[in-house]
CSV table of C-alpha atoms and ligand atoms in Angstrom, one decimal:
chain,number,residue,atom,x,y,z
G,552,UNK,CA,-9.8,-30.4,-16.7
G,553,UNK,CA,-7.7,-31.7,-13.6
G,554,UNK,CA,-5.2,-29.1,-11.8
G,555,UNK,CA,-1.7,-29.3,-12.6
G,556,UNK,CA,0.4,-31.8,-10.7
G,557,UNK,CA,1.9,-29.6,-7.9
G,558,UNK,CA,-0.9,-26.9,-7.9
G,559,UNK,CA,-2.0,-25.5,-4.5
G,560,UNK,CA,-5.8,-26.9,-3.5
G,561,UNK,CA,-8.4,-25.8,-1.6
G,562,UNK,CA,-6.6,-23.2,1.3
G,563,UNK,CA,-3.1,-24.1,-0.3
G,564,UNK,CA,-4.6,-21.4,-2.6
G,565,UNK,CA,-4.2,-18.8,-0.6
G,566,UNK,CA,-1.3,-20.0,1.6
G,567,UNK,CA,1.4,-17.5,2.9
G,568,UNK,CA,3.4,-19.4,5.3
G,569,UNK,CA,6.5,-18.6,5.5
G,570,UNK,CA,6.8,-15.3,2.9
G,571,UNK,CA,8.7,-12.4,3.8
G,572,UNK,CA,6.3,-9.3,3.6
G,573,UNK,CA,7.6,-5.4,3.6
G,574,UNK,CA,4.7,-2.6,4.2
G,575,UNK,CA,6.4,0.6,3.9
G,576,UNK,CA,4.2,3.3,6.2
G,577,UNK,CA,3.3,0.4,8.7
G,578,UNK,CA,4.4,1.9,12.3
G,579,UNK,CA,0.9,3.5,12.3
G,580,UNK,CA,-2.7,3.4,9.7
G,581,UNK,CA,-3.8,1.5,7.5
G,582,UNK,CA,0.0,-0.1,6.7
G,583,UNK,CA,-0.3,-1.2,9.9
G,584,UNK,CA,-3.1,-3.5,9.5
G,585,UNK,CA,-1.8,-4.7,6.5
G,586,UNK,CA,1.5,-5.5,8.6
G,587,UNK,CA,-0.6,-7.5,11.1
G,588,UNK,CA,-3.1,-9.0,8.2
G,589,UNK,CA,0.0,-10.6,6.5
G,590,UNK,CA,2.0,-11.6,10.2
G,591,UNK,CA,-1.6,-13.2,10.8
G,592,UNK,CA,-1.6,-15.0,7.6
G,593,UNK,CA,2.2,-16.7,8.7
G,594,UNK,CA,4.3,-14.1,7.0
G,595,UNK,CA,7.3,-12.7,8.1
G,596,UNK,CA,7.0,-9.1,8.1
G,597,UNK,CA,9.2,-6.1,7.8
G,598,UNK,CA,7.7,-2.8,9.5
G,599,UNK,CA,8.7,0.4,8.3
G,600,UNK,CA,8.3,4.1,9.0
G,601,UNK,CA,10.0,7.0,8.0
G,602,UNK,CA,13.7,8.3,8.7
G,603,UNK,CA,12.8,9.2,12.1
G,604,UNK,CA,10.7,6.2,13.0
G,605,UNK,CA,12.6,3.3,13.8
G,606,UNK,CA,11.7,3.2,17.3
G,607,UNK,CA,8.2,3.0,16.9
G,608,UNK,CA,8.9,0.5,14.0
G,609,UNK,CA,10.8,-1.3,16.5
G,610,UNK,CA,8.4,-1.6,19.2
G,611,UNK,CA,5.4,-2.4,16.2
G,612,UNK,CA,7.8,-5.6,14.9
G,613,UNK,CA,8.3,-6.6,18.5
G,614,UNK,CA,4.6,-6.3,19.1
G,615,UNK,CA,3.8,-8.4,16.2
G,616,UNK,CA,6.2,-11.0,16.5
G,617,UNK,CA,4.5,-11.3,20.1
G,618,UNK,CA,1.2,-11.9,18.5
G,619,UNK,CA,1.8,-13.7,15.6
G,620,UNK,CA,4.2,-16.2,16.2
G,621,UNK,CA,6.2,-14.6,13.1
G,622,UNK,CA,9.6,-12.8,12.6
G,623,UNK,CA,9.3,-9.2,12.6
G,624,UNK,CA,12.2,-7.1,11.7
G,625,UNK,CA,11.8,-3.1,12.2
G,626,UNK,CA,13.1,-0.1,9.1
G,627,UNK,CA,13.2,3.2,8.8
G,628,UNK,CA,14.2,4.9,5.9
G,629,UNK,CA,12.6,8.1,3.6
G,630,UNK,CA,10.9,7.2,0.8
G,631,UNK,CA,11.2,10.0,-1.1
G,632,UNK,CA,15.0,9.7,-1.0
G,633,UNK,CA,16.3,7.2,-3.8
G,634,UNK,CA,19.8,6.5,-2.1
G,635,UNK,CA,18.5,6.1,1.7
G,636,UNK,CA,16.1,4.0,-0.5
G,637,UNK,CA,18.6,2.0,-2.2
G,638,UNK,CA,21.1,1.6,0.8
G,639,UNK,CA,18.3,0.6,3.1
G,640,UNK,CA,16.9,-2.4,0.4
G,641,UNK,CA,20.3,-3.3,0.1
G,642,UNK,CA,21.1,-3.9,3.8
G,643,UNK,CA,17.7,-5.2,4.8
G,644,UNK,CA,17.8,-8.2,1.7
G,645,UNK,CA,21.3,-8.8,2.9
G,646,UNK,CA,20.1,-9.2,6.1
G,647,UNK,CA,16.5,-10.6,6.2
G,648,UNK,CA,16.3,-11.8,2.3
G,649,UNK,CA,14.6,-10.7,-0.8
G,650,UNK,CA,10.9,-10.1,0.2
G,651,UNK,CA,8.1,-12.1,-1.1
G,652,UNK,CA,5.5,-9.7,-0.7
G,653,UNK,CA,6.2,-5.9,-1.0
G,654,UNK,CA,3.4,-3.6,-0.4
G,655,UNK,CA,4.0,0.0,-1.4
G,656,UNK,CA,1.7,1.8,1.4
G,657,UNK,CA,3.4,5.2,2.9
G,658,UNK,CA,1.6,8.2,1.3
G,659,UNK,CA,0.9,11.6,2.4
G,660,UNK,CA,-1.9,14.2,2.0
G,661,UNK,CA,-1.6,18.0,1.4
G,662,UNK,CA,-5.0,19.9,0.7
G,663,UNK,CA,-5.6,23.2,-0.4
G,664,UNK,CA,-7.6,25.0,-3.5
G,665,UNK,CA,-5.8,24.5,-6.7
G,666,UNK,CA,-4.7,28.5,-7.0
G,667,UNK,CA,-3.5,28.1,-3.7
G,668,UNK,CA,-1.2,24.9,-2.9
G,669,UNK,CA,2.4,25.8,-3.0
G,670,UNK,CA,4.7,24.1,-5.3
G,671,UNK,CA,6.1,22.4,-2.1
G,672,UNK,CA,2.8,20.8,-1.8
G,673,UNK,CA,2.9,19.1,-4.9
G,674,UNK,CA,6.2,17.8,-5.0
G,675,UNK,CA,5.9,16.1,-1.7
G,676,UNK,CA,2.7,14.7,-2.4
G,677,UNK,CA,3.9,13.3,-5.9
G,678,UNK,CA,7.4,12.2,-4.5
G,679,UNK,CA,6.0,10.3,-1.1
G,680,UNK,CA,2.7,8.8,-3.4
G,681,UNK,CA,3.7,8.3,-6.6
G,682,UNK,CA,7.9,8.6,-7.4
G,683,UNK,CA,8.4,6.5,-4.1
G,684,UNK,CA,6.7,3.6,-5.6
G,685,UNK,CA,9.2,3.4,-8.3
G,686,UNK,CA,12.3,4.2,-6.2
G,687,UNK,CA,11.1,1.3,-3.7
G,688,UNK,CA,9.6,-1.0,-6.2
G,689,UNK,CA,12.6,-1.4,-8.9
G,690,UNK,CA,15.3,-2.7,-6.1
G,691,UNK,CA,13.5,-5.3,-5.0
G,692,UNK,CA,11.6,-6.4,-8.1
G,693,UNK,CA,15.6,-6.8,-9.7
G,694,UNK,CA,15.9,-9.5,-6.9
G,695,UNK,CA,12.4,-10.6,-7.5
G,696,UNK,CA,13.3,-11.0,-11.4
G,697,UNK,CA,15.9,-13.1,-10.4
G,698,UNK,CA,14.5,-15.2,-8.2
G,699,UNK,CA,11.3,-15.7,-10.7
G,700,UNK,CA,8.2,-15.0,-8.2
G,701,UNK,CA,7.0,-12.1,-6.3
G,702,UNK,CA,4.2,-10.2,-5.4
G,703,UNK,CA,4.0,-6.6,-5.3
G,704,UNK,CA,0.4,-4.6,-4.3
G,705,UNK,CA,0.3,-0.9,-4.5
G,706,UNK,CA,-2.0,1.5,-2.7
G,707,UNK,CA,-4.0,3.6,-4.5
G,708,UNK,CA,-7.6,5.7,-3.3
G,709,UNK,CA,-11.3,6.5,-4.4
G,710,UNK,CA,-9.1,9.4,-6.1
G,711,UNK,CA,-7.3,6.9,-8.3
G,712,UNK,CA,-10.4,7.5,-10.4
G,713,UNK,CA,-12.4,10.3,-9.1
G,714,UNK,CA,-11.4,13.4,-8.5
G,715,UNK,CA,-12.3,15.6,-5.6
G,716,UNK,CA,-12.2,19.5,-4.4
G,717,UNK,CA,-8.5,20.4,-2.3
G,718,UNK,CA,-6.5,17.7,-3.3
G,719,UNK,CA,-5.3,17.5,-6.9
G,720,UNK,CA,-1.6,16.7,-6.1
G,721,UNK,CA,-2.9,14.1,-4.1
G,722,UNK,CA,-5.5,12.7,-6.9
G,723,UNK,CA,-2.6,12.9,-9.8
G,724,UNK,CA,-0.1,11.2,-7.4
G,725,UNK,CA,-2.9,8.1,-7.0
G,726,UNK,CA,-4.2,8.2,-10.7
G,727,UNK,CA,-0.2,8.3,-11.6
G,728,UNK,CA,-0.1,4.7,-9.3
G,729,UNK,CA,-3.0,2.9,-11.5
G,730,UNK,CA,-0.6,3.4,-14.4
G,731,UNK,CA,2.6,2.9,-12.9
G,732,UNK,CA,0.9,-0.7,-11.5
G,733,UNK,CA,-0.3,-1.6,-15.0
G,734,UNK,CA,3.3,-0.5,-16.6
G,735,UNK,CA,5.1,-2.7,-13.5
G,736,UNK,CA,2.7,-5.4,-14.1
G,737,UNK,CA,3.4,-5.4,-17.6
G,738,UNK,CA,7.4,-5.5,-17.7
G,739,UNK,CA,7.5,-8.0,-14.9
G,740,UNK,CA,5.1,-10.6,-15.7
G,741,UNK,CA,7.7,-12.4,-17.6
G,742,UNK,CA,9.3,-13.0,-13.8
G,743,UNK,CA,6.1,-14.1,-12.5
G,744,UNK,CA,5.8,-11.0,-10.3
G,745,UNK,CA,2.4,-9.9,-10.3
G,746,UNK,CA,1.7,-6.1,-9.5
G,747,UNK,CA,-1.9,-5.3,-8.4
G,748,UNK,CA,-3.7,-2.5,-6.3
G,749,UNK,CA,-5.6,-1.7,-3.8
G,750,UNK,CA,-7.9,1.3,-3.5
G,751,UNK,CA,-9.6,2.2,0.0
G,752,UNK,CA,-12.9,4.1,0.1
G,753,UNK,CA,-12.7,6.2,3.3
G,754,UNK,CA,-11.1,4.8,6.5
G,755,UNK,CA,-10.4,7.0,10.0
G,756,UNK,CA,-6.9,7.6,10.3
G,757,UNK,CA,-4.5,9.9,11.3
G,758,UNK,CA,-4.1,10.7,7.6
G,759,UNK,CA,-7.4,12.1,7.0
G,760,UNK,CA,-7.9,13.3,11.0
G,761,UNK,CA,-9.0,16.8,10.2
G,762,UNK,CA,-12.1,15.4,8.1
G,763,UNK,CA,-12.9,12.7,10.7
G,764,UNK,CA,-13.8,15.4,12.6
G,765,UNK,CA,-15.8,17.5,10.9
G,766,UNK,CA,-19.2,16.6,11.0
G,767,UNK,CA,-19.8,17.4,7.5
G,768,UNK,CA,-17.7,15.7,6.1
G,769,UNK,CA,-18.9,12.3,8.6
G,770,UNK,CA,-22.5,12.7,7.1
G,771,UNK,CA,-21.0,13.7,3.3
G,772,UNK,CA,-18.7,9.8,3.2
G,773,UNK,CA,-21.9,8.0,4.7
G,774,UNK,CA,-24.1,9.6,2.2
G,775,UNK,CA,-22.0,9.3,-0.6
G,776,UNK,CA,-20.9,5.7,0.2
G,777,UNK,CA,-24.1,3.1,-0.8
G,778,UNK,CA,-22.8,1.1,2.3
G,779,UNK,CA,-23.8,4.2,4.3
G,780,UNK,CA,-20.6,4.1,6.5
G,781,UNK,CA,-16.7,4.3,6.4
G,782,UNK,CA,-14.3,1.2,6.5
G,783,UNK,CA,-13.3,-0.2,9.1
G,784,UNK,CA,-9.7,-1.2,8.7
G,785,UNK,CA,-9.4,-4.9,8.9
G,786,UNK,CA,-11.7,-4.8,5.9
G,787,UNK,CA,-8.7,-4.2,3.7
G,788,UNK,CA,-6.9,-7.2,4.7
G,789,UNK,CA,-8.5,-10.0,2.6
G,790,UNK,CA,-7.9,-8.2,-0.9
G,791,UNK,CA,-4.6,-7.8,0.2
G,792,UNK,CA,-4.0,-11.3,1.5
G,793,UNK,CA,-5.5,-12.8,-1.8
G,794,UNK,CA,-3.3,-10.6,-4.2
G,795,UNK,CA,-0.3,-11.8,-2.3
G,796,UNK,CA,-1.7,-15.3,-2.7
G,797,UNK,CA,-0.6,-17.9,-5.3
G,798,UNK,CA,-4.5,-17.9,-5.8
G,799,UNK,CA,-3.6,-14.8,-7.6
G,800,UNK,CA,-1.1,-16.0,-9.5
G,801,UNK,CA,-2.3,-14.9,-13.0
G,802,UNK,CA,-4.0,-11.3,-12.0
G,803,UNK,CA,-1.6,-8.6,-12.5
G,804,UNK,CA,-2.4,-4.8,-13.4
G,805,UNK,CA,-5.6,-5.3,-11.6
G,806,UNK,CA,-6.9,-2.0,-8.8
G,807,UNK,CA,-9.7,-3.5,-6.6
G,808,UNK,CA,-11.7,-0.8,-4.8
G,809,UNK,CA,-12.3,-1.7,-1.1
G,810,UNK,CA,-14.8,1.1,-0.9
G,811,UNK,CA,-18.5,0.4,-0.2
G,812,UNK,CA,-19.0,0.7,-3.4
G,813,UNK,CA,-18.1,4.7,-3.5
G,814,UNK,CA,-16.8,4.4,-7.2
G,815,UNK,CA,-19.4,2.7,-8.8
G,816,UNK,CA,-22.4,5.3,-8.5
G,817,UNK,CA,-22.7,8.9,-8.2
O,963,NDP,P1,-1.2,7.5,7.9
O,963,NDP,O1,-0.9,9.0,7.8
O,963,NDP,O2,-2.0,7.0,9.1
O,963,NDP,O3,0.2,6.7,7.8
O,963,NDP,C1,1.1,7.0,6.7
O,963,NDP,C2,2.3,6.1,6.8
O,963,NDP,O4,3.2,6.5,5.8
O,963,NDP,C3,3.1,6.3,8.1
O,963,NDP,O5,3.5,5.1,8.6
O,963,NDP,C4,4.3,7.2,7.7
O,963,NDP,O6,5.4,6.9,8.5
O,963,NDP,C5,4.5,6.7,6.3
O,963,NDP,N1,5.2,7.8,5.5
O,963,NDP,C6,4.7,9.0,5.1
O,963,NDP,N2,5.7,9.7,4.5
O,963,NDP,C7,6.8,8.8,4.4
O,963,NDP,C8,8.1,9.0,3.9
O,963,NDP,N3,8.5,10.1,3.2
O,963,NDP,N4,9.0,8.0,4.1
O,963,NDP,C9,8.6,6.8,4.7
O,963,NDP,N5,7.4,6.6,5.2
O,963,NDP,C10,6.5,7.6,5.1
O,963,NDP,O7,-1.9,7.2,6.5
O,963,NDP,P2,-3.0,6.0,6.2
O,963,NDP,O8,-2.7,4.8,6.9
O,963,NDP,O9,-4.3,6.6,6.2
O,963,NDP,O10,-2.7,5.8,4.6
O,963,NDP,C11,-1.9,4.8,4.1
O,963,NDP,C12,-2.0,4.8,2.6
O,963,NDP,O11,-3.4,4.5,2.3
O,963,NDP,C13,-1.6,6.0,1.9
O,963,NDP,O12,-1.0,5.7,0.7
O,963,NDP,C14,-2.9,6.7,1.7
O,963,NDP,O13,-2.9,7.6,0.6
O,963,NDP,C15,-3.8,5.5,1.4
O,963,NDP,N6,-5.2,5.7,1.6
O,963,NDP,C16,-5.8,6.0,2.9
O,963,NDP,C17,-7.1,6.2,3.0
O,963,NDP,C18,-7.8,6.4,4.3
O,963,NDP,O14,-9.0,6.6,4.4
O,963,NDP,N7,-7.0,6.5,5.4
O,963,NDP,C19,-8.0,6.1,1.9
O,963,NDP,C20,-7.4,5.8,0.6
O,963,NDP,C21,-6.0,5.6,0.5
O,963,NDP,P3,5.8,7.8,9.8
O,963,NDP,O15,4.7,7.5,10.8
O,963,NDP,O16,7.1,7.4,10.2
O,963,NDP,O17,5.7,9.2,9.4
């Protein structure tokens, strides 16, 4: 069996020249390497932080577009918030275009024992995880539909499956984003949009900063991870640049764990 006339070969397969690429959460973490994976794959990338961040996502576009040889264009709008959500899409594609790639990144992290999280805890965790994937996602995946391609990759965790002591909002928020990826993946396949996830083991950042210093909690993630160590980050960015790729152009509803192989054994 021959490819079809027109079908990418070889490193065509995984060819994003050119695409337009927003990472919400990517002035700082792990967002921020995806940001700098895609701008160093040829995308055009749109770096975003939150309401009070678009300095620093100014000075992160400009010091990608120095690297990379890309466009970088610099947002900053809540999440959490569905019309600063919706009036922010809505300028930035009327500005920049409908993106290509979206990556739904920005998350949060409240722990505490179950009896005692406040309520507070576990509405911002759910709304900044979970509800902003939705309010982010549907916007652009409208344009998306219309345009008939897109890729969409949303971030999930080692407690997308498993759970773990002090953070339940933060577990259900990431178990909610396996479903909500297989739902989106199901509804917009018929646009060729594909919706996939990624799921990081453990990674230092300034997300988890108060168990990277614990020495604990350093020798509990090397003993519990078969690869013996944490990530380092760059070793997120070729699962993400192949489920942006048109060599993934029929996986959709898929979560790869990028984890050292934390989920697969106890
Ligand atoms: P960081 O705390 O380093 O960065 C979080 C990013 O999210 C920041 O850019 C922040 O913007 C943005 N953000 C947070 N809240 C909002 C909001 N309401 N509106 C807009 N942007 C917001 O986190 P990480 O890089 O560690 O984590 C990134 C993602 O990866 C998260 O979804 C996290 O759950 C997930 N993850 C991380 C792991 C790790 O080991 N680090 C492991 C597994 C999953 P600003 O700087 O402007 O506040």
């Amino acid at each position: 069996m021959t490819s079809a006339p027109g079908s990418p070969t070889g490193t065509q397969r995984f060819d994003l020249t050119g695409r337009l690429a927003l990472v919400t959460g990517s002035v700082r973490g792990l967002g921020n390497s995806y940001a700098r994976a895609l701008a160093g794959a040829g995308c055009d990338v749109i770096v975003h932080g939150s309401g009070s961040s678009l300095s620093r996502a100014e000075q992160q576009a400009a010091a990608v577009a120095g690297e990379f040889g890309v466009a970088a264009h610099a947002t900053a709008f809540d999440v959490t918030d569905p019309e600063a959500v919706d009036g922010s899409l809505a300028r930035l594609m009327a500005e920049w275009g409908v993106p290509d790639i979206l990556v739904n990144n920005a998350g949060i992290q409240r722990r505490g024992l179950f009896t005692e999280l406040d309520r507070s805890d576990w509405d911002a965790v759910i709304a900044t995880n979970l509800s902003s994937v939705f309010y982010v996602s549907q916007p652009i995946a409208r344009r998306m539909a219309e345009r008939g391609s897109g890729k969409i990759v949303n971030i999930g965790s080692v407690t997308s499956s498993l759970a773990r002591a002090t953070v339940s909002p933060y577990g259900a928020s990431k178990g909610g984003v396996v479903m909500l990826t297989r739902s989106m993946a199901t509804d917009l396949a018929q646009f060729n949009i594909q919706v996939n996830m990624i799921s990081p083991g453990y990674f230092r950042t300034e997300l988890n900063t108060a168990l990277t210093s614990d020495p604990e909690f350093n020798a509990w993630v090397e003993g519990r991870t078969p690869a013996r160590r944490w990530g380092e980050v760059d070793e997120l960015a070729a699962a993400l640049l192949f489920l942006c790729s048109p060599g993934a152009d029929f996986v959709t509803g898929q979560n790869i764990y990028v984890d050292g192989g934390m989920t697969t054994s106890l």
